[in-house]
mmCIF file of C-alpha atoms in Angstrom:
data_model
loop_
_atom_site.group_PDB
_atom_site.id
_atom_site.type_symbol
_atom_site.label_atom_id
_atom_site.label_comp_id
_atom_site.label_asym_id
_atom_site.label_seq_id
_atom_site.Cartn_x
_atom_site.Cartn_y
_atom_site.Cartn_z
ATOM 1 C CA VAL A 1 2.312 28.257 9.065
ATOM 2 C CA THR A 2 0.256 29.790 11.859
ATOM 3 C CA VAL A 3 0.406 28.433 15.381
ATOM 4 C CA ASP A 4 -3.288 27.541 15.259
ATOM 5 C CA GLU A 5 -2.778 25.518 12.059
ATOM 6 C CA ILE A 6 0.106 23.616 13.603
ATOM 7 C CA LEU A 7 -1.839 22.926 16.792
ATOM 8 C CA ALA A 8 -4.716 21.522 14.738
ATOM 9 C CA ALA A 9 -2.354 19.399 12.643
ATOM 10 C CA VAL A 10 -0.473 17.954 15.620
ATOM 11 C CA TRP A 11 -3.288 17.433 18.114
ATOM 12 C CA GLY A 12 -6.507 17.738 16.121
ATOM 13 C CA ASP A 13 -9.552 17.922 18.398
ATOM 14 C CA ARG A 14 -7.562 16.519 21.354
ATOM 15 C CA LEU A 15 -5.821 19.778 22.153
ATOM 16 C CA PRO A 16 -4.104 19.612 25.578
ATOM 17 C CA THR A 17 -4.454 22.539 27.947
ATOM 18 C CA ASN A 18 -0.761 23.399 27.615
ATOM 19 C CA ALA A 19 -0.679 22.933 23.830
ATOM 20 C CA ARG A 20 1.122 26.188 23.046
ATOM 21 C CA HIS A 21 3.853 25.415 25.572
ATOM 22 C CA GLY A 22 4.111 21.937 24.076
ATOM 23 C CA LEU A 23 4.448 23.451 20.608
ATOM 24 C CA HIS A 24 7.347 25.642 21.757
ATOM 25 C CA ALA A 25 9.037 22.516 23.131
ATOM 26 C CA LEU A 26 8.512 20.689 19.833
ATOM 27 C CA ALA A 27 9.955 23.644 17.904
ATOM 28 C CA SER A 28 12.989 23.621 20.184
ATOM 29 C CA THR A 29 13.484 19.911 19.543
ATOM 30 C CA LEU A 30 13.193 20.549 15.808
ATOM 31 C CA ARG A 31 15.817 23.305 15.963
ATOM 32 C CA SER A 32 18.161 20.954 17.797
ATOM 33 C CA ALA A 33 17.680 18.312 15.101
ATOM 34 C CA LEU A 34 17.859 20.571 12.041
ATOM 35 C CA GLY A 35 19.896 23.548 13.169
ATOM 36 C CA PRO A 36 18.936 26.762 14.986
ATOM 37 C CA ASP A 37 18.622 28.852 11.821
ATOM 38 C CA LEU A 38 16.229 26.558 9.970
ATOM 39 C CA VAL A 39 13.114 27.087 12.094
ATOM 40 C CA GLU A 40 11.889 30.678 12.375
ATOM 41 C CA SER A 41 9.131 31.894 14.681
ATOM 42 C CA ARG A 42 7.600 35.288 14.002
ATOM 43 C CA ARG A 43 4.264 36.950 14.832
ATOM 44 C CA GLY A 44 2.382 33.779 15.683
ATOM 45 C CA THR A 45 3.802 31.727 12.814
ATOM 46 C CA TYR A 46 6.545 29.186 12.213
ATOM 47 C CA ARG A 47 8.565 28.921 9.015
ATOM 48 C CA LEU A 48 11.006 26.285 7.823
ATOM 49 C CA VAL A 49 13.932 27.994 6.084
ATOM 50 C CA VAL A 50 15.609 25.312 4.005
ATOM 51 C CA ASP A 51 16.938 24.730 0.516
ATOM 52 C CA PRO A 52 14.143 22.868 -1.349
ATOM 53 C CA ALA A 53 16.766 20.436 -2.683
ATOM 54 C CA ARG A 54 17.174 19.160 0.900
ATOM 55 C CA VAL A 55 13.482 18.279 1.264
ATOM 56 C CA ASP A 56 12.824 14.758 -0.001
ATOM 57 C CA ALA A 57 9.203 15.417 -1.008
ATOM 58 C CA ILE A 58 10.168 18.449 -3.093
ATOM 59 C CA ARG A 59 13.161 16.702 -4.636
ATOM 60 C CA PHE A 60 10.939 13.733 -5.468
ATOM 61 C CA ARG A 61 8.454 15.917 -7.362
ATOM 62 C CA GLN A 62 11.273 17.663 -9.221
ATOM 63 C CA LEU A 63 12.721 14.347 -10.388
ATOM 64 C CA VAL A 64 9.308 13.082 -11.517
ATOM 65 C CA LYS A 65 8.825 16.228 -13.626
ATOM 66 C CA GLU A 66 12.328 15.804 -15.007
ATOM 67 C CA ALA A 67 11.519 12.220 -16.041
ATOM 68 C CA ASP A 68 8.477 13.446 -17.980
ATOM 69 C CA ARG A 69 10.818 15.336 -20.330
ATOM 70 C CA GLU A 70 13.248 12.477 -20.946
ATOM 71 C CA ARG A 71 13.482 9.491 -23.262
ATOM 72 C CA PRO A 72 12.240 6.173 -21.793
ATOM 73 C CA ALA A 73 15.620 4.752 -20.707
ATOM 74 C CA GLU A 74 16.724 8.046 -19.120
ATOM 75 C CA ALA A 75 13.315 8.601 -17.548
ATOM 76 C CA LEU A 76 13.480 5.147 -15.976
ATOM 77 C CA GLN A 77 16.763 6.003 -14.267
ATOM 78 C CA THR A 78 15.428 9.360 -13.072
ATOM 79 C CA LEU A 79 12.296 7.765 -11.630
ATOM 80 C CA GLY A 80 14.508 5.222 -9.905
ATOM 81 C CA ARG A 81 16.357 8.058 -8.166
ATOM 82 C CA ALA A 82 13.064 9.673 -7.204
ATOM 83 C CA LEU A 83 11.609 6.489 -5.725
ATOM 84 C CA ALA A 84 14.863 5.740 -3.885
ATOM 85 C CA LEU A 85 14.159 8.802 -1.716
ATOM 86 C CA TRP A 86 11.292 6.962 -0.006
ATOM 87 C CA ARG A 87 11.738 5.350 3.402
ATOM 88 C CA GLY A 88 8.563 3.510 4.380
ATOM 89 C CA GLN A 89 5.206 5.186 4.869
ATOM 90 C CA PRO A 90 5.225 9.006 4.836
ATOM 91 C CA LEU A 91 4.839 10.710 8.245
ATOM 92 C CA ALA A 92 4.532 7.323 9.941
ATOM 93 C CA GLY A 93 6.055 8.648 13.168
ATOM 94 C CA ALA A 94 3.784 11.700 13.380
ATOM 95 C CA PRO A 95 0.522 11.895 15.358
ATOM 96 C CA GLN A 96 -2.169 10.547 13.039
ATOM 97 C CA THR A 97 -4.520 13.524 13.030
ATOM 98 C CA PHE A 98 -6.808 14.192 10.080
ATOM 99 C CA ALA A 99 -4.508 16.882 8.653
ATOM 100 C CA ILE A 100 -1.412 14.694 8.827
ATOM 101 C CA GLN A 101 -3.250 11.690 7.392
ATOM 102 C CA ALA A 102 -4.406 13.835 4.464
ATOM 103 C CA VAL A 103 -0.847 14.980 3.721
ATOM 104 C CA ALA A 104 0.470 11.422 4.060
ATOM 105 C CA ALA A 105 -2.222 10.102 1.712
ATOM 106 C CA GLY A 106 -1.303 12.739 -0.858
ATOM 107 C CA LEU A 107 2.371 11.820 -0.679
ATOM 108 C CA GLU A 108 1.592 8.110 -0.946
ATOM 109 C CA GLU A 109 -0.536 8.737 -4.039
ATOM 110 C CA GLN A 110 2.350 10.628 -5.652
ATOM 111 C CA ARG A 111 4.587 7.637 -4.977
ATOM 112 C CA MET A 112 2.078 5.219 -6.506
ATOM 113 C CA VAL A 113 1.693 7.348 -9.652
ATOM 114 C CA ALA A 114 5.488 7.440 -10.046
ATOM 115 C CA LEU A 115 5.657 3.669 -9.557
ATOM 116 C CA GLU A 116 3.001 3.138 -12.213
ATOM 117 C CA ARG A 117 4.902 5.398 -14.592
ATOM 118 C CA ARG A 118 8.053 3.352 -13.906
ATOM 119 C CA PHE A 119 6.255 0.109 -14.722
ATOM 120 C CA GLU A 120 4.872 1.667 -17.903
ATOM 121 C CA LEU A 121 8.413 2.467 -19.031
ATOM 122 C CA GLU A 122 9.669 -0.999 -18.063
ATOM 123 C CA LEU A 123 6.976 -2.587 -20.222
ATOM 124 C CA GLU A 124 7.704 -0.211 -23.080
ATOM 125 C CA LEU A 125 11.364 -1.224 -22.953
ATOM 126 C CA GLY A 126 10.549 -4.950 -23.008
ATOM 127 C CA ARG A 127 11.358 -5.749 -19.375
ATOM 128 C CA SER A 128 8.103 -7.473 -18.460
ATOM 129 C CA GLY A 129 9.873 -10.398 -16.838
ATOM 130 C CA ASP A 130 11.647 -8.057 -14.429
ATOM 131 C CA VAL A 131 8.458 -6.495 -13.063
ATOM 132 C CA ILE A 132 5.964 -9.367 -12.799
ATOM 133 C CA GLY A 133 6.961 -10.244 -9.224
ATOM 134 C CA GLU A 134 6.785 -6.667 -7.938
ATOM 135 C CA LEU A 135 3.544 -5.966 -9.787
ATOM 136 C CA THR A 136 1.991 -9.148 -8.394
ATOM 137 C CA GLU A 137 2.713 -8.000 -4.831
ATOM 138 C CA LEU A 138 1.344 -4.517 -5.511
ATOM 139 C CA VAL A 139 -1.859 -5.805 -7.119
ATOM 140 C CA ARG A 140 -2.356 -7.981 -4.058
ATOM 141 C CA ALA A 141 -1.866 -4.933 -1.813
ATOM 142 C CA TYR A 142 -3.998 -2.589 -3.979
ATOM 143 C CA PRO A 143 -6.596 -4.897 -5.587
ATOM 144 C CA VAL A 144 -8.874 -2.122 -6.901
ATOM 145 C CA ARG A 145 -6.097 -0.009 -8.424
ATOM 146 C CA GLU A 146 -6.841 -0.716 -12.073
ATOM 147 C CA ARG A 147 -3.713 0.756 -13.651
ATOM 148 C CA LEU A 148 -1.507 -1.647 -11.696
ATOM 149 C CA ARG A 149 -3.751 -4.569 -12.625
ATOM 150 C CA GLY A 150 -3.637 -3.568 -16.274
ATOM 151 C CA GLN A 151 0.141 -3.336 -16.174
ATOM 152 C CA LEU A 152 0.420 -6.794 -14.655
ATOM 153 C CA MET A 153 -1.958 -8.141 -17.314
ATOM 154 C CA THR A 154 0.266 -6.601 -19.985
ATOM 155 C CA ALA A 155 3.448 -7.958 -18.409
ATOM 156 C CA LEU A 156 1.971 -11.456 -18.236
ATOM 157 C CA TYR A 157 0.818 -11.272 -21.850
ATOM 158 C CA GLN A 158 4.211 -10.050 -23.037
ATOM 159 C CA SER A 159 5.760 -13.014 -21.223
ATOM 160 C CA GLY A 160 3.555 -15.495 -23.078
ATOM 161 C CA ARG A 161 1.111 -15.998 -20.209
ATOM 162 C CA GLN A 162 -2.137 -14.963 -21.914
ATOM 163 C CA ALA A 163 -4.408 -17.206 -19.850
ATOM 164 C CA GLU A 164 -3.054 -15.774 -16.584
ATOM 165 C CA ALA A 165 -3.521 -12.230 -17.887
ATOM 166 C CA LEU A 166 -7.168 -12.925 -18.702
ATOM 167 C CA GLY A 167 -7.663 -14.628 -15.342
ATOM 168 C CA LEU A 168 -6.292 -11.526 -13.640
ATOM 169 C CA TYR A 169 -8.897 -9.436 -15.459
ATOM 170 C CA ARG A 170 -11.726 -11.705 -14.303
ATOM 171 C CA GLU A 171 -10.419 -11.558 -10.747
ATOM 172 C CA GLY A 172 -10.322 -7.759 -10.878
ATOM 173 C CA ARG A 173 -13.835 -7.537 -12.290
ATOM 174 C CA ALA A 174 -15.157 -9.670 -9.428
ATOM 175 C CA ILE A 175 -13.311 -7.614 -6.803
ATOM 176 C CA LEU A 176 -14.600 -4.322 -8.203
ATOM 177 C CA ALA A 177 -18.157 -5.655 -8.248
ATOM 178 C CA ASP A 178 -17.978 -7.058 -4.709
ATOM 179 C CA GLU A 179 -16.123 -4.211 -3.001
ATOM 180 C CA LEU A 180 -17.216 -1.119 -4.941
ATOM 181 C CA GLY A 181 -20.255 -2.236 -6.907
ATOM 182 C CA ILE A 182 -18.780 -1.067 -10.216
ATOM 183 C CA GLU A 183 -17.598 -2.474 -13.529
ATOM 184 C CA PRO A 184 -13.979 -2.287 -14.705
ATOM 185 C CA SER A 185 -12.985 0.923 -16.451
ATOM 186 C CA ARG A 186 -13.202 1.263 -20.218
ATOM 187 C CA GLU A 187 -9.398 1.108 -20.398
ATOM 188 C CA LEU A 188 -9.241 -2.219 -18.562
ATOM 189 C CA LYS A 189 -12.042 -3.691 -20.688
ATOM 190 C CA GLU A 190 -10.251 -2.605 -23.857
ATOM 191 C CA LEU A 191 -7.023 -4.170 -22.594
ATOM 192 C CA GLU A 192 -8.817 -7.490 -22.050
ATOM 193 C CA GLN A 193 -10.147 -7.361 -25.615
ATOM 194 C CA ALA A 194 -6.694 -6.521 -26.969
ATOM 195 C CA ILE A 195 -5.251 -9.543 -25.149
ATOM 196 C CA LEU A 196 -8.032 -11.777 -26.496
ATOM 197 C CA ARG A 197 -7.275 -10.769 -30.089
ATOM 198 C CA GLN A 198 -3.503 -10.841 -29.429
ATOM 199 C CA ASP A 199 -3.042 -7.251 -30.497
ATOM 200 C CA ALA A 200 0.542 -6.639 -31.614
ATOM 201 C CA ALA A 201 0.390 -3.157 -30.084
ATOM 202 C CA LEU A 202 0.668 -4.756 -26.624
ATOM 203 C CA MET A 203 4.197 -5.921 -27.295
ATOM 204 C CA PRO A 204 7.212 -3.750 -26.398
ATOM 205 C CA ARG A 205 8.095 -0.934 -28.769
ATOM 206 C CA ALA A 206 11.826 -1.173 -28.147
#
């Protein structure tokens, strides 16, 4: 990564007058933390020389891809290992410049997609009762994320709580209209209809 790119990522448009000196100091601190051979500087660039297996973000993506090739029960365990790599919000201790916020948002979205895939497998394996509490908290935190809402609706229906599942749909429809001015997606509408007609396909396959 070039020096200019790093300066923009760390300080954004608030570049101090001694930014390059500050960058050298940061690189020195990083070498002390990681080891002198892991951070290279050459011709106006910096490079992290590290085994990809030691980088949590890379290892996470590898495990998610691995889960995509596995049977449901095995995939669930693999996704569990992937999600266990997370420790709070990504890059929370870094300066919140636009570049760093964009990277953090991308990482957070990857985590959410993996979580949704985990819930999908849990429901497929008939473990709706185990995920209702966690899904309820996530729907409260991400009220316009329709896949999570649909998964909670399914979990409630599988647990014999049809009225609550339909109420959750109505709540989501109102939130989408008020906050985004849109209707629920086709998928969420179809899920509501499937719950209304008590479609057997909503029940666990296993």
